[in-house]
Amino acid sequence: MLRRQSATRLIPIVVLLLAPVLVLPILVLPILVLPILVLPILVSPILAAPVKSSPDRPLPDRIAGVLSAPDLARGFWGIEVVSLSSDKTTGQALYSQNADKLFTPASNTKLFTTAAALALIGPDYKFRTTVETTGTVDRYGRLDGDLVLVGHGDPNLSGRELPYDLKTERNDDPIQALESLADTLVQKGVKFIDGDLVADDSYFAFERYGEGWSQDDLMWGDGAPVSALTINDNVLFVNILPADRPGEKAFFSVKPFADYYRIDNRIITTPAGTGRKLSINREPGSTVLTLWGSMPLDDAGANEALAIEDPAEFAAGLFRQLLEKRGIVIYGHQRTHHTELASLSTFSVTALAPSRGGSADLLGPPKTDQPITLASYESKPLLQDVRVINKVSQNLHAEILLRLLGRERGNAGTIEGGLEVLRGFLTRAGISNDQYVFYDGSGLSRQNLVTPHAIVELLRYCSAQPWAADYKATFPVAGVDGSLTERLTSPRLHNRVMAKTGSLGGVKALSGYATTDSGQVVVFSILANNFNLPAKRVTDAIDELVQAIVEDAPARP
């Protein structure tokens, strides 16, 4: 690439051309006229060359070139870039802008939750979901007590295929784990249940939503309620299709528990080519779902993931259906068992657990009154779920991890219990508590605040841990998978940037690791707040900033 030359570089040329004028007789002056006349022709094109953003310019200039647009300048930007190539312990600062200011991080919050989980709980930890009883089963298959479905936080009792590979894949059986448990009971000869069917999610407190969550989010899958007994991500899939003729109501179906919602369907089929206009509403605390609007005859259909209200109640109703379908008679009622938040102690805990893996010692001392376990289901290793959380930014699973931290490494399976453990972890990572304030584990709360410097310090610290490779591999890869599948697709960026996205209204974030053209490994954090722009405009600007960071050397011919 042609470098832009400055006028000062031409001064020696001018002096050399003019020097003969000072020493030669006047008779040779005509000989010098030609070079002097040619000089403006040589100089003018060089001085007129436009200023371009190129790898030859310093990184601050390249970044300033991106952010100089007036619409971007009205927002609030926080950026920090540190090279890890020279020293992973301290790093070399390459760029900083508002790096010590507090920003709303959105889903960059998940970077902190997942790092703490890998450090303190371990990548090999497995969840267990059990069916228990304090009664006995006689030779006729009669259980003389309650049958209790007990959740211990498994976030993947669903049809999600694991391990995650490039994109989310779901099979056709979202309740296969519950079906497996029901089949085991049949195999053990259970035919009658004299007691109640109980869905027990008391492993975590009954604290379904985080502080600072928007009410608008609670109806959708992104704001699904949190529970230790989570089935199908605590959502139902509502599929809507046009009817056979205009004027008729649209068809709809609900999976995996068609009877959970009472549906008020007011969607009308319209002639082909008229455009789709759909609205869905569910009031907080209600199971009445209202659908209205129009769907054209040639529409391919719509599929929405809608949150349920009480996950344990949902699980109880669904499990009862499965048992009765298999011929098991339940004489009692179905009910839930929650741990009320007010019943738990609220004293502070300082988490001193070492950064290591494994889960064998996390269960505490054995209980003396343990019930009989009739059936159990074991999850895949925790690392596979951390991969889901960071790749696709799964909010519910991140919230479960936060409560798991509190339950296993703190004093209670609560939001505050998990946050206390997280604060202890961050202190050991060298991140001071004035650099952040968290109210949840997913980033859905608008009250979360963090500095770009804190994110960079977290990622730098994680890069030096024994689980660094596992952690880094959970990030979306530029142009390849997760939330970066269709971003940073330039050949020079493809597969060289691994970063976590973040998005709320007026908030965009991207933080992670990158390898530059010159071979440097860098950690970066870009946080953008307070925008009233189309989301794509801000996302494109962030991608240009990443390109400016990575392209620090001329492209190879």
Protein backbone atom coordinates (compact mmCIF):
# COMPACT_ATOMS: atom_id res chain seq x y z
CA MET A 1 0.00 0.00 0.00
CA LEU A 2 1.32 3.48 -0.96
CA ARG A 3 2.18 5.48 2.12
CA ARG A 4 1.13 9.09 2.28
CA GLN A 5 4.26 11.27 2.25
CA SER A 6 4.41 14.56 4.08
CA ALA A 7 5.72 17.80 2.61
CA THR A 8 8.63 17.80 5.09
CA ARG A 9 10.00 14.70 3.41
CA LEU A 10 10.35 16.73 0.18
CA ILE A 11 12.52 19.49 1.68
CA PRO A 12 15.80 17.61 1.07
CA ILE A 13 14.77 17.13 -2.54
CA VAL A 14 14.13 20.85 -2.98
CA VAL A 15 17.45 21.74 -1.35
CA LEU A 16 19.33 19.34 -3.62
CA LEU A 17 17.65 20.76 -6.70
CA LEU A 18 18.30 24.35 -5.69
CA ALA A 19 21.87 23.90 -4.43
CA PRO A 20 23.43 24.33 -7.91
CA VAL A 21 21.81 27.76 -8.15
CA LEU A 22 23.97 28.93 -5.26
CA VAL A 23 27.31 27.66 -6.59
CA LEU A 24 27.14 27.61 -10.42
CA PRO A 25 27.57 30.64 -12.70
CA ILE A 26 24.53 32.35 -14.04
CA LEU A 27 25.28 30.85 -17.48
CA VAL A 28 24.16 27.41 -16.33
CA LEU A 29 20.85 28.61 -14.90
CA PRO A 30 18.83 27.35 -17.90
CA ILE A 31 20.02 23.86 -17.11
CA LEU A 32 18.23 24.09 -13.75
CA VAL A 33 14.97 25.40 -15.08
CA LEU A 34 13.69 22.04 -16.18
CA PRO A 35 14.10 20.31 -12.77
CA ILE A 36 12.53 23.28 -10.98
CA LEU A 37 9.54 23.29 -13.33
CA VAL A 38 9.11 19.54 -12.92
CA LEU A 39 9.21 19.79 -9.10
CA PRO A 40 5.62 21.11 -8.65
CA ILE A 41 4.38 18.30 -10.86
CA LEU A 42 6.06 15.74 -8.58
CA VAL A 43 4.96 17.39 -5.35
CA SER A 44 1.32 18.15 -6.11
CA PRO A 45 -0.02 14.57 -6.44
CA ILE A 46 1.69 13.54 -3.20
CA LEU A 47 0.31 16.44 -1.17
CA ALA A 48 -3.18 15.91 -2.59
CA ALA A 49 -3.42 12.23 -1.62
CA PRO A 50 -6.54 11.63 0.58
CA VAL A 51 -6.20 10.55 4.20
CA LYS A 52 -7.23 6.89 4.52
CA SER A 53 -7.70 4.57 7.48
CA SER A 54 -4.86 2.13 7.04
CA PRO A 55 -2.67 -0.14 9.15
CA ASP A 56 0.14 2.41 8.76
CA ARG A 57 -1.71 4.86 10.98
CA PRO A 58 -1.50 4.46 14.78
CA LEU A 59 -4.36 2.60 16.47
CA PRO A 60 -5.74 5.76 18.18
CA ASP A 61 -6.02 7.41 14.75
CA ARG A 62 -7.72 4.38 13.25
CA ILE A 63 -10.25 4.27 16.08
CA ALA A 64 -10.82 8.05 15.92
CA GLY A 65 -11.55 7.68 12.22
CA VAL A 66 -14.41 5.28 12.98
CA LEU A 67 -15.89 7.31 15.84
CA SER A 68 -15.70 10.67 14.09
CA ALA A 69 -19.11 10.21 12.49
CA PRO A 70 -21.50 12.79 14.06
CA ASP A 71 -24.25 10.26 14.81
CA LEU A 72 -21.81 8.02 16.70
CA ALA A 73 -20.22 10.93 18.54
CA ARG A 74 -23.50 11.60 20.36
CA GLY A 75 -23.27 8.26 22.16
CA PHE A 76 -20.98 7.17 24.99
CA TRP A 77 -18.07 4.91 24.07
CA GLY A 78 -15.77 2.91 26.31
CA ILE A 79 -12.86 1.03 24.77
CA GLU A 80 -9.76 -0.70 26.04
CA VAL A 81 -7.25 -2.81 24.09
CA VAL A 82 -4.36 -4.67 25.72
CA SER A 83 -1.73 -6.89 24.12
CA LEU A 84 -1.17 -10.27 25.74
CA SER A 85 1.70 -11.25 23.48
CA SER A 86 4.43 -9.79 25.69
CA ASP A 87 3.19 -10.46 29.22
CA LYS A 88 -0.04 -12.20 30.18
CA THR A 89 0.39 -11.06 33.77
CA THR A 90 0.27 -7.33 33.13
CA GLY A 91 -0.33 -6.87 29.42
CA GLN A 92 0.70 -3.91 27.30
CA ALA A 93 -1.92 -1.17 26.94
CA LEU A 94 -2.53 -0.34 23.28
CA TYR A 95 -5.58 1.94 23.55
CA SER A 96 -7.93 3.34 26.17
CA GLN A 97 -11.00 5.58 25.96
CA ASN A 98 -13.29 6.02 28.99
CA ALA A 99 -11.97 2.65 30.17
CA ASP A 100 -12.55 3.53 33.84
CA LYS A 101 -16.12 4.77 33.31
CA LEU A 102 -19.13 2.63 34.19
CA PHE A 103 -21.30 1.32 31.35
CA THR A 104 -24.36 -0.89 31.04
CA PRO A 105 -22.75 -4.13 29.79
CA ALA A 106 -25.83 -6.08 28.67
CA SER A 107 -24.81 -9.70 28.00
CA ASN A 108 -21.12 -9.03 28.57
CA THR A 109 -22.21 -9.73 32.17
CA LYS A 110 -22.18 -13.41 31.20
CA LEU A 111 -18.40 -13.26 30.86
CA PHE A 112 -18.15 -12.81 34.63
CA THR A 113 -20.75 -15.43 35.57
CA THR A 114 -19.34 -18.14 33.32
CA ALA A 115 -15.72 -17.46 34.33
CA ALA A 116 -16.63 -17.79 38.02
CA ALA A 117 -18.54 -21.02 37.34
CA LEU A 118 -15.60 -22.64 35.53
CA ALA A 119 -13.19 -21.51 38.26
CA LEU A 120 -15.25 -22.40 41.32
CA ILE A 121 -17.58 -25.21 40.23
CA GLY A 122 -15.57 -26.72 37.42
CA PRO A 123 -16.12 -27.76 33.81
CA ASP A 124 -16.93 -31.38 34.72
CA TYR A 125 -19.76 -30.66 37.16
CA LYS A 126 -23.00 -32.51 36.35
CA PHE A 127 -26.59 -31.79 37.42
CA ARG A 128 -28.94 -34.52 38.63
CA THR A 129 -32.72 -34.50 38.38
CA THR A 130 -34.39 -37.13 40.56
CA VAL A 131 -37.72 -38.69 41.37
CA GLU A 132 -37.89 -39.40 45.10
CA THR A 133 -40.22 -40.61 47.81
CA THR A 134 -40.24 -41.18 51.54
CA GLY A 135 -42.81 -43.93 51.06
CA THR A 136 -42.49 -47.51 49.87
CA VAL A 137 -43.70 -49.42 46.84
CA ASP A 138 -45.47 -52.68 47.65
CA ARG A 139 -45.58 -55.78 45.50
CA TYR A 140 -48.71 -54.54 43.75
CA GLY A 141 -46.95 -51.36 42.59
CA ARG A 142 -48.68 -49.06 45.07
CA LEU A 143 -46.63 -46.15 46.45
CA ASP A 144 -47.88 -45.22 49.91
CA GLY A 145 -46.52 -41.64 49.88
CA ASP A 146 -45.85 -38.60 47.74
CA LEU A 147 -43.91 -38.84 44.50
CA VAL A 148 -41.50 -35.91 44.26
CA LEU A 149 -39.83 -34.64 41.10
CA VAL A 150 -36.72 -32.81 42.37
CA GLY A 151 -34.76 -30.29 40.31
CA HIS A 152 -31.15 -29.42 41.06
CA GLY A 153 -30.68 -26.75 38.41
CA ASP A 154 -30.17 -28.72 35.19
CA PRO A 155 -30.77 -26.12 32.44
CA ASN A 156 -30.91 -28.66 29.61
CA LEU A 157 -33.97 -30.76 30.35
CA SER A 158 -35.06 -30.00 26.80
CA GLY A 159 -34.62 -31.03 23.19
CA ARG A 160 -31.42 -29.00 22.77
CA GLU A 161 -28.67 -31.02 21.13
CA LEU A 162 -25.35 -31.00 22.97
CA PRO A 163 -22.56 -30.31 22.39
CA TYR A 164 -23.39 -27.03 20.67
CA ASP A 165 -22.00 -27.02 17.13
CA LEU A 166 -22.20 -23.82 15.02
CA LYS A 167 -25.90 -23.17 15.80
CA THR A 168 -28.67 -24.23 18.16
CA GLU A 169 -30.16 -27.58 17.19
CA ARG A 170 -33.29 -29.02 18.79
CA ASN A 171 -34.72 -32.49 18.30
CA ASP A 172 -38.42 -33.27 18.09
CA ASP A 173 -38.70 -34.37 21.72
CA PRO A 174 -38.34 -31.40 24.11
CA ILE A 175 -39.41 -33.47 27.12
CA GLN A 176 -37.21 -36.52 26.58
CA ALA A 177 -35.64 -36.22 30.06
CA LEU A 178 -39.04 -36.33 31.79
CA GLU A 179 -40.09 -39.22 29.57
CA SER A 180 -36.95 -41.11 30.60
CA LEU A 181 -37.79 -40.60 34.27
CA ALA A 182 -41.38 -41.72 33.73
CA ASP A 183 -40.22 -44.83 31.86
CA THR A 184 -37.89 -45.73 34.75
CA LEU A 185 -40.80 -45.59 37.21
CA VAL A 186 -42.77 -47.98 35.01
CA GLN A 187 -39.77 -50.32 34.84
CA LYS A 188 -39.60 -50.31 38.65
CA GLY A 189 -43.19 -51.43 38.84
CA VAL A 190 -44.90 -48.24 40.07
CA LYS A 191 -48.61 -48.41 39.19
CA PHE A 192 -50.46 -46.41 41.84
CA ILE A 193 -49.53 -43.32 43.84
CA ASP A 194 -51.57 -42.81 46.96
CA GLY A 195 -49.99 -39.44 47.78
CA ASP A 196 -49.49 -36.22 45.86
CA LEU A 197 -47.32 -35.53 42.87
CA VAL A 198 -44.90 -32.80 43.97
CA ALA A 199 -42.59 -30.70 41.78
CA ASP A 200 -39.74 -29.50 44.02
CA ASP A 201 -37.54 -26.61 42.91
CA SER A 202 -36.44 -25.68 46.43
CA TYR A 203 -32.74 -26.18 45.57
CA PHE A 204 -32.83 -22.49 44.58
CA ALA A 205 -34.95 -19.82 46.20
CA PHE A 206 -38.25 -18.96 44.53
CA GLU A 207 -36.73 -15.89 42.88
CA ARG A 208 -37.81 -16.06 39.28
CA TYR A 209 -36.73 -12.64 38.02
CA GLY A 210 -33.80 -10.31 38.52
CA GLU A 211 -33.83 -6.75 39.82
CA GLY A 212 -33.94 -4.25 36.97
CA TRP A 213 -35.52 -6.62 34.44
CA SER A 214 -37.95 -4.95 32.06
CA GLN A 215 -41.55 -6.12 32.26
CA ASP A 216 -41.58 -6.28 28.46
CA ASP A 217 -39.04 -9.11 28.56
CA LEU A 218 -40.93 -11.41 30.91
CA MET A 219 -43.35 -12.78 28.31
CA TRP A 220 -40.59 -13.95 25.97
CA GLY A 221 -37.93 -16.64 26.13
CA ASP A 222 -35.23 -14.05 26.88
CA GLY A 223 -36.96 -13.26 30.18
CA ALA A 224 -38.10 -16.76 31.15
CA PRO A 225 -38.47 -17.34 34.91
CA VAL A 226 -35.57 -18.97 36.76
CA SER A 227 -36.03 -22.24 38.63
CA ALA A 228 -34.05 -25.26 39.83
CA LEU A 229 -36.59 -27.32 37.89
CA THR A 230 -36.38 -26.04 34.33
CA ILE A 231 -38.14 -27.86 31.49
CA ASN A 232 -37.66 -26.82 27.86
CA ASP A 233 -35.95 -23.54 28.86
CA ASN A 234 -39.19 -22.66 30.69
CA VAL A 235 -40.88 -21.75 27.43
CA LEU A 236 -43.60 -23.08 25.19
CA PHE A 237 -43.28 -22.97 21.42
CA VAL A 238 -46.33 -21.42 19.78
CA ASN A 239 -46.54 -22.09 16.05
CA ILE A 240 -48.94 -19.98 13.95
CA LEU A 241 -49.98 -20.81 10.37
CA PRO A 242 -52.50 -19.21 7.97
CA ALA A 243 -55.85 -20.92 7.47
CA ASP A 244 -56.97 -22.37 4.13
CA ARG A 245 -59.04 -19.35 3.11
CA PRO A 246 -58.94 -15.58 3.73
CA GLY A 247 -61.23 -14.45 6.51
CA GLU A 248 -60.73 -17.53 8.64
CA LYS A 249 -58.81 -17.63 11.91
CA ALA A 250 -55.20 -18.73 11.70
CA PHE A 251 -54.15 -22.14 12.95
CA PHE A 252 -51.97 -22.44 16.01
CA SER A 253 -50.27 -25.22 17.97
CA VAL A 254 -48.49 -25.27 21.34
CA LYS A 255 -45.62 -27.54 22.42
CA PRO A 256 -44.70 -29.31 24.64
CA PHE A 257 -47.73 -28.84 26.94
CA ALA A 258 -50.74 -27.76 24.92
CA ASP A 259 -53.02 -27.33 27.95
CA TYR A 260 -50.78 -24.90 29.85
CA TYR A 261 -52.05 -21.68 28.21
CA ARG A 262 -55.62 -20.70 27.54
CA ILE A 263 -55.42 -19.25 24.03
CA ASP A 264 -57.58 -16.36 22.81
CA ASN A 265 -56.89 -16.51 19.06
CA ARG A 266 -57.99 -13.47 17.03
CA ILE A 267 -55.53 -13.75 14.13
CA ILE A 268 -57.29 -13.53 10.76
CA THR A 269 -56.00 -14.99 7.51
CA THR A 270 -55.77 -12.36 4.75
CA PRO A 271 -55.23 -12.61 0.96
CA ALA A 272 -51.76 -13.50 -0.28
CA GLY A 273 -49.31 -10.63 -0.48
CA THR A 274 -50.99 -8.45 2.14
CA GLY A 275 -48.20 -8.67 4.73
CA ARG A 276 -48.06 -10.08 8.22
CA LYS A 277 -49.06 -8.15 11.36
CA LEU A 278 -49.04 -10.17 14.59
CA SER A 279 -49.31 -9.21 18.25
CA ILE A 280 -49.08 -11.42 21.34
CA ASN A 281 -49.83 -10.52 24.94
CA ARG A 282 -49.79 -12.22 28.32
CA GLU A 283 -50.29 -10.23 31.48
CA PRO A 284 -47.89 -10.93 34.38
CA GLY A 285 -49.20 -13.76 36.55
CA SER A 286 -51.66 -14.93 33.92
CA THR A 287 -51.77 -18.02 31.73
CA VAL A 288 -54.16 -16.44 29.23
CA LEU A 289 -52.44 -15.80 25.93
CA THR A 290 -54.05 -13.37 23.49
CA LEU A 291 -53.05 -13.50 19.81
CA TRP A 292 -54.33 -10.94 17.33
CA GLY A 293 -53.56 -9.43 13.95
CA SER A 294 -53.38 -10.81 10.42
CA MET A 295 -51.38 -13.41 8.49
CA PRO A 296 -51.46 -13.65 4.68
CA LEU A 297 -52.42 -16.85 2.94
CA ASP A 298 -48.93 -17.33 1.48
CA ASP A 299 -47.13 -16.79 4.82
CA ALA A 300 -44.71 -19.57 5.83
CA GLY A 301 -45.82 -19.23 9.45
CA ALA A 302 -44.41 -17.88 12.70
CA ASN A 303 -42.90 -19.68 15.69
CA GLU A 304 -42.47 -17.90 19.03
CA ALA A 305 -40.90 -19.07 22.30
CA LEU A 306 -43.13 -17.75 25.08
CA ALA A 307 -42.23 -17.90 28.77
CA ILE A 308 -44.28 -19.85 31.29
CA GLU A 309 -45.30 -18.47 34.69
CA ASP A 310 -44.27 -21.00 37.36
CA PRO A 311 -41.71 -23.57 36.14
CA ALA A 312 -42.35 -26.07 38.96
CA GLU A 313 -46.09 -25.96 38.43
CA PHE A 314 -45.52 -26.44 34.71
CA ALA A 315 -43.25 -29.44 35.38
CA ALA A 316 -45.78 -31.00 37.75
CA GLY A 317 -48.60 -30.79 35.20
CA LEU A 318 -46.44 -32.14 32.40
CA PHE A 319 -45.00 -34.99 34.47
CA ARG A 320 -48.47 -36.02 35.63
CA GLN A 321 -49.57 -36.22 32.00
CA LEU A 322 -46.62 -38.45 31.15
CA LEU A 323 -47.25 -40.76 34.10
CA GLU A 324 -50.95 -41.12 33.39
CA LYS A 325 -50.21 -41.77 29.73
CA ARG A 326 -48.12 -44.73 30.92
CA GLY A 327 -50.98 -46.09 33.02
CA ILE A 328 -49.81 -44.85 36.44
CA VAL A 329 -52.77 -43.76 38.56
CA ILE A 330 -52.28 -40.74 40.86
CA TYR A 331 -54.86 -40.47 43.64
CA GLY A 332 -53.50 -37.31 45.23
CA HIS A 333 -53.15 -33.74 44.01
CA GLN A 334 -50.33 -32.12 42.11
CA ARG A 335 -48.49 -29.33 43.91
CA THR A 336 -45.18 -27.51 44.14
CA HIS A 337 -42.50 -27.09 46.79
CA HIS A 338 -40.64 -23.76 46.73
CA THR A 339 -38.06 -22.20 49.04
CA GLU A 340 -39.37 -18.77 49.92
CA LEU A 341 -36.69 -16.10 49.87
CA ALA A 342 -37.83 -14.72 53.22
CA SER A 343 -37.12 -18.06 54.89
CA LEU A 344 -33.40 -17.91 54.11
CA SER A 345 -30.67 -16.26 56.16
CA THR A 346 -29.29 -13.10 54.60
CA PHE A 347 -25.85 -12.93 56.22
CA SER A 348 -22.86 -12.26 53.98
CA VAL A 349 -20.50 -14.98 52.88
CA THR A 350 -16.95 -14.69 51.63
CA ALA A 351 -16.24 -17.34 49.02
CA LEU A 352 -12.76 -18.76 49.51
CA ALA A 353 -13.03 -21.76 47.21
CA PRO A 354 -9.94 -22.42 45.09
CA SER A 355 -10.08 -22.13 41.30
CA ARG A 356 -10.33 -25.77 40.37
CA GLY A 357 -12.68 -28.19 38.70
CA GLY A 358 -14.74 -31.17 39.74
CA SER A 359 -17.96 -31.59 41.66
CA ALA A 360 -17.45 -34.58 43.92
CA ASP A 361 -17.08 -32.51 47.08
CA LEU A 362 -19.80 -29.97 46.39
CA LEU A 363 -22.70 -31.90 47.81
CA GLY A 364 -21.86 -31.31 51.48
CA PRO A 365 -22.36 -33.79 54.30
CA PRO A 366 -24.93 -36.51 53.66
CA LYS A 367 -28.39 -36.05 55.05
CA THR A 368 -29.59 -38.51 57.65
CA ASP A 369 -33.19 -38.51 56.37
CA GLN A 370 -32.58 -38.86 52.65
CA PRO A 371 -35.59 -40.16 50.74
CA ILE A 372 -35.43 -43.10 48.36
CA THR A 373 -34.46 -42.21 44.79
CA LEU A 374 -36.63 -44.11 42.33
CA ALA A 375 -35.26 -42.53 39.12
CA SER A 376 -32.56 -40.08 38.15
CA TYR A 377 -31.31 -38.20 35.10
CA GLU A 378 -27.76 -36.84 34.79
CA SER A 379 -26.77 -33.86 32.67
CA LYS A 380 -23.86 -33.37 30.32
CA PRO A 381 -20.77 -31.66 31.84
CA LEU A 382 -21.16 -28.02 32.85
CA LEU A 383 -18.70 -26.84 30.21
CA GLN A 384 -21.15 -27.79 27.47
CA ASP A 385 -23.75 -25.47 28.95
CA VAL A 386 -21.23 -22.63 29.40
CA ARG A 387 -20.64 -23.00 25.67
CA VAL A 388 -24.38 -22.55 25.04
CA ILE A 389 -24.53 -19.53 27.37
CA ASN A 390 -21.72 -17.62 25.67
CA LYS A 391 -22.26 -18.74 22.09
CA VAL A 392 -25.97 -17.84 21.86
CA SER A 393 -26.23 -15.60 24.97
CA GLN A 394 -28.71 -17.80 26.83
CA ASN A 395 -30.10 -15.67 29.69
CA LEU A 396 -31.91 -18.34 31.70
CA HIS A 397 -28.90 -20.64 31.82
CA ALA A 398 -26.65 -17.80 33.01
CA GLU A 399 -29.10 -17.04 35.81
CA ILE A 400 -29.10 -20.69 36.84
CA LEU A 401 -25.29 -20.59 37.00
CA LEU A 402 -25.40 -17.55 39.29
CA ARG A 403 -27.73 -19.30 41.72
CA LEU A 404 -25.64 -22.46 41.49
CA LEU A 405 -22.61 -20.44 42.61
CA GLY A 406 -24.56 -19.29 45.64
CA ARG A 407 -25.86 -22.75 46.42
CA GLU A 408 -22.59 -24.65 45.98
CA ARG A 409 -20.01 -22.05 47.03
CA GLY A 410 -21.99 -19.62 49.14
CA ASN A 411 -24.73 -19.63 51.71
CA ALA A 412 -27.84 -20.02 49.52
CA GLY A 413 -29.08 -20.57 46.01
CA THR A 414 -30.18 -16.98 45.61
CA ILE A 415 -29.22 -14.04 43.42
CA GLU A 416 -27.46 -12.30 46.29
CA GLY A 417 -25.78 -15.54 47.36
CA GLY A 418 -24.37 -15.98 43.87
CA LEU A 419 -23.33 -12.34 43.56
CA GLU A 420 -21.45 -12.55 46.85
CA VAL A 421 -19.46 -15.52 45.55
CA LEU A 422 -18.87 -13.67 42.28
CA ARG A 423 -17.49 -10.65 44.14
CA GLY A 424 -15.07 -12.89 46.01
CA PHE A 425 -13.88 -14.42 42.75
CA LEU A 426 -13.36 -11.01 41.14
CA THR A 427 -11.39 -9.78 44.14
CA ARG A 428 -9.00 -12.70 43.72
CA ALA A 429 -8.79 -11.86 40.03
CA GLY A 430 -7.53 -8.40 40.95
CA ILE A 431 -10.68 -6.50 39.94
CA SER A 432 -11.69 -3.89 42.51
CA ASN A 433 -15.34 -3.63 43.48
CA ASP A 434 -15.63 -0.01 42.34
CA GLN A 435 -15.21 -1.26 38.76
CA TYR A 436 -18.59 -3.02 38.63
CA VAL A 437 -22.00 -3.54 40.16
CA PHE A 438 -24.11 -6.55 39.19
CA TYR A 439 -27.75 -7.33 39.91
CA ASP A 440 -28.06 -10.54 37.90
CA GLY A 441 -25.96 -13.12 36.07
CA SER A 442 -27.19 -12.65 32.50
CA GLY A 443 -27.04 -8.91 31.84
CA LEU A 444 -30.78 -8.52 31.41
CA SER A 445 -30.84 -6.03 34.29
CA ARG A 446 -30.42 -2.41 33.25
CA GLN A 447 -28.95 -1.67 36.67
CA ASN A 448 -25.75 -3.61 35.94
CA LEU A 449 -22.66 -1.42 35.48
CA VAL A 450 -19.07 -2.30 34.60
CA THR A 451 -15.99 -0.59 33.19
CA PRO A 452 -14.25 -1.72 30.01
CA HIS A 453 -11.09 -2.03 32.11
CA ALA A 454 -12.78 -4.56 34.42
CA ILE A 455 -13.77 -6.71 31.43
CA VAL A 456 -10.25 -6.57 30.00
CA GLU A 457 -8.79 -7.46 33.40
CA LEU A 458 -11.19 -10.41 33.70
CA LEU A 459 -10.26 -11.73 30.26
CA ARG A 460 -6.56 -11.19 30.91
CA TYR A 461 -6.84 -13.07 34.22
CA CYS A 462 -8.78 -15.92 32.62
CA SER A 463 -6.16 -16.28 29.87
CA ALA A 464 -3.62 -17.35 32.50
CA GLN A 465 -5.82 -19.97 34.23
CA PRO A 466 -5.69 -23.76 33.73
CA TRP A 467 -9.17 -23.62 32.20
CA ALA A 468 -8.30 -20.75 29.82
CA ALA A 469 -8.64 -22.78 26.63
CA ASP A 470 -12.03 -24.16 27.69
CA TYR A 471 -13.29 -20.69 28.54
CA LYS A 472 -12.05 -19.08 25.33
CA ALA A 473 -13.61 -21.86 23.25
CA THR A 474 -17.08 -20.93 24.56
CA PHE A 475 -16.94 -17.51 22.85
CA PRO A 476 -18.61 -16.88 19.48
CA VAL A 477 -16.09 -16.99 16.61
CA ALA A 478 -16.12 -14.23 13.99
CA GLY A 479 -17.99 -15.29 10.88
CA VAL A 480 -18.37 -18.86 12.14
CA ASP A 481 -20.88 -19.46 14.94
CA GLY A 482 -23.11 -18.16 17.70
CA SER A 483 -23.99 -14.48 17.80
CA LEU A 484 -21.06 -13.65 15.47
CA THR A 485 -22.11 -15.99 12.65
CA GLU A 486 -22.99 -13.09 10.35
CA ARG A 487 -20.59 -10.51 11.74
CA LEU A 488 -16.89 -9.82 11.10
CA THR A 489 -17.00 -12.00 7.99
CA SER A 490 -14.09 -10.29 6.21
CA PRO A 491 -11.40 -12.83 5.21
CA ARG A 492 -8.88 -10.95 7.36
CA LEU A 493 -11.13 -11.29 10.42
CA HIS A 494 -12.62 -14.71 9.81
CA ASN A 495 -11.85 -17.13 12.64
CA ARG A 496 -9.43 -14.67 14.30
CA VAL A 497 -11.80 -12.91 16.70
CA MET A 498 -13.50 -14.69 19.62
CA ALA A 499 -15.80 -12.34 21.49
CA LYS A 500 -18.99 -12.11 23.53
CA THR A 501 -21.75 -9.87 22.24
CA GLY A 502 -24.16 -7.79 24.30
CA SER A 503 -27.36 -5.99 23.37
CA LEU A 504 -30.17 -4.05 25.04
CA GLY A 505 -32.10 -1.02 23.83
CA GLY A 506 -29.51 1.74 23.42
CA VAL A 507 -26.70 -0.64 24.48
CA LYS A 508 -24.22 -2.63 22.41
CA ALA A 509 -21.11 -4.46 23.57
CA LEU A 510 -18.38 -6.73 22.25
CA SER A 511 -15.47 -8.03 24.31
CA GLY A 512 -13.02 -10.85 23.77
CA TYR A 513 -9.76 -11.98 22.21
CA ALA A 514 -8.26 -11.36 18.78
CA THR A 515 -5.09 -12.09 16.84
CA THR A 516 -3.89 -9.10 14.82
CA ASP A 517 -2.25 -9.09 11.39
CA SER A 518 1.14 -8.59 13.03
CA GLY A 519 0.60 -11.67 15.21
CA GLN A 520 -0.24 -9.96 18.48
CA VAL A 521 -2.81 -11.60 20.74
CA VAL A 522 -4.97 -8.84 22.18
CA VAL A 523 -7.85 -8.64 24.61
CA PHE A 524 -10.38 -5.89 24.01
CA SER A 525 -13.64 -4.49 25.31
CA ILE A 526 -15.95 -2.14 23.40
CA LEU A 527 -19.03 -0.82 25.21
CA ALA A 528 -21.49 1.60 23.59
CA ASN A 529 -24.30 3.23 25.57
CA ASN A 530 -26.95 5.95 25.17
CA PHE A 531 -27.74 5.63 21.48
CA ASN A 532 -30.87 6.49 19.58
CA LEU A 533 -29.73 4.84 16.37
CA PRO A 534 -30.69 1.71 14.45
CA ALA A 535 -29.05 -1.25 16.14
CA LYS A 536 -27.24 -2.23 12.95
CA ARG A 537 -25.57 1.18 12.71
CA VAL A 538 -23.95 0.75 16.12
CA THR A 539 -23.12 -2.92 15.51
CA ASP A 540 -21.42 -2.02 12.22
CA ALA A 541 -19.40 0.68 13.98
CA ILE A 542 -18.23 -1.81 16.62
CA ASP A 543 -17.21 -4.21 13.87
CA GLU A 544 -15.22 -1.43 12.19
CA LEU A 545 -13.46 -0.81 15.51
CA VAL A 546 -12.53 -4.48 15.75
CA GLN A 547 -11.23 -4.32 12.20
CA ALA A 548 -9.12 -1.29 13.16
CA ILE A 549 -7.69 -3.26 16.09
CA VAL A 550 -6.89 -6.39 14.07
CA GLU A 551 -5.56 -4.82 10.88
CA ASP A 552 -2.32 -3.46 12.31
CA ALA A 553 -0.11 -4.44 9.35
CA PRO A 554 -0.47 -4.15 5.56
CA ALA A 555 -2.36 -6.97 3.92
CA ARG A 556 -0.15 -9.59 2.34
CA PRO A 557 -0.17 -9.53 -1.48
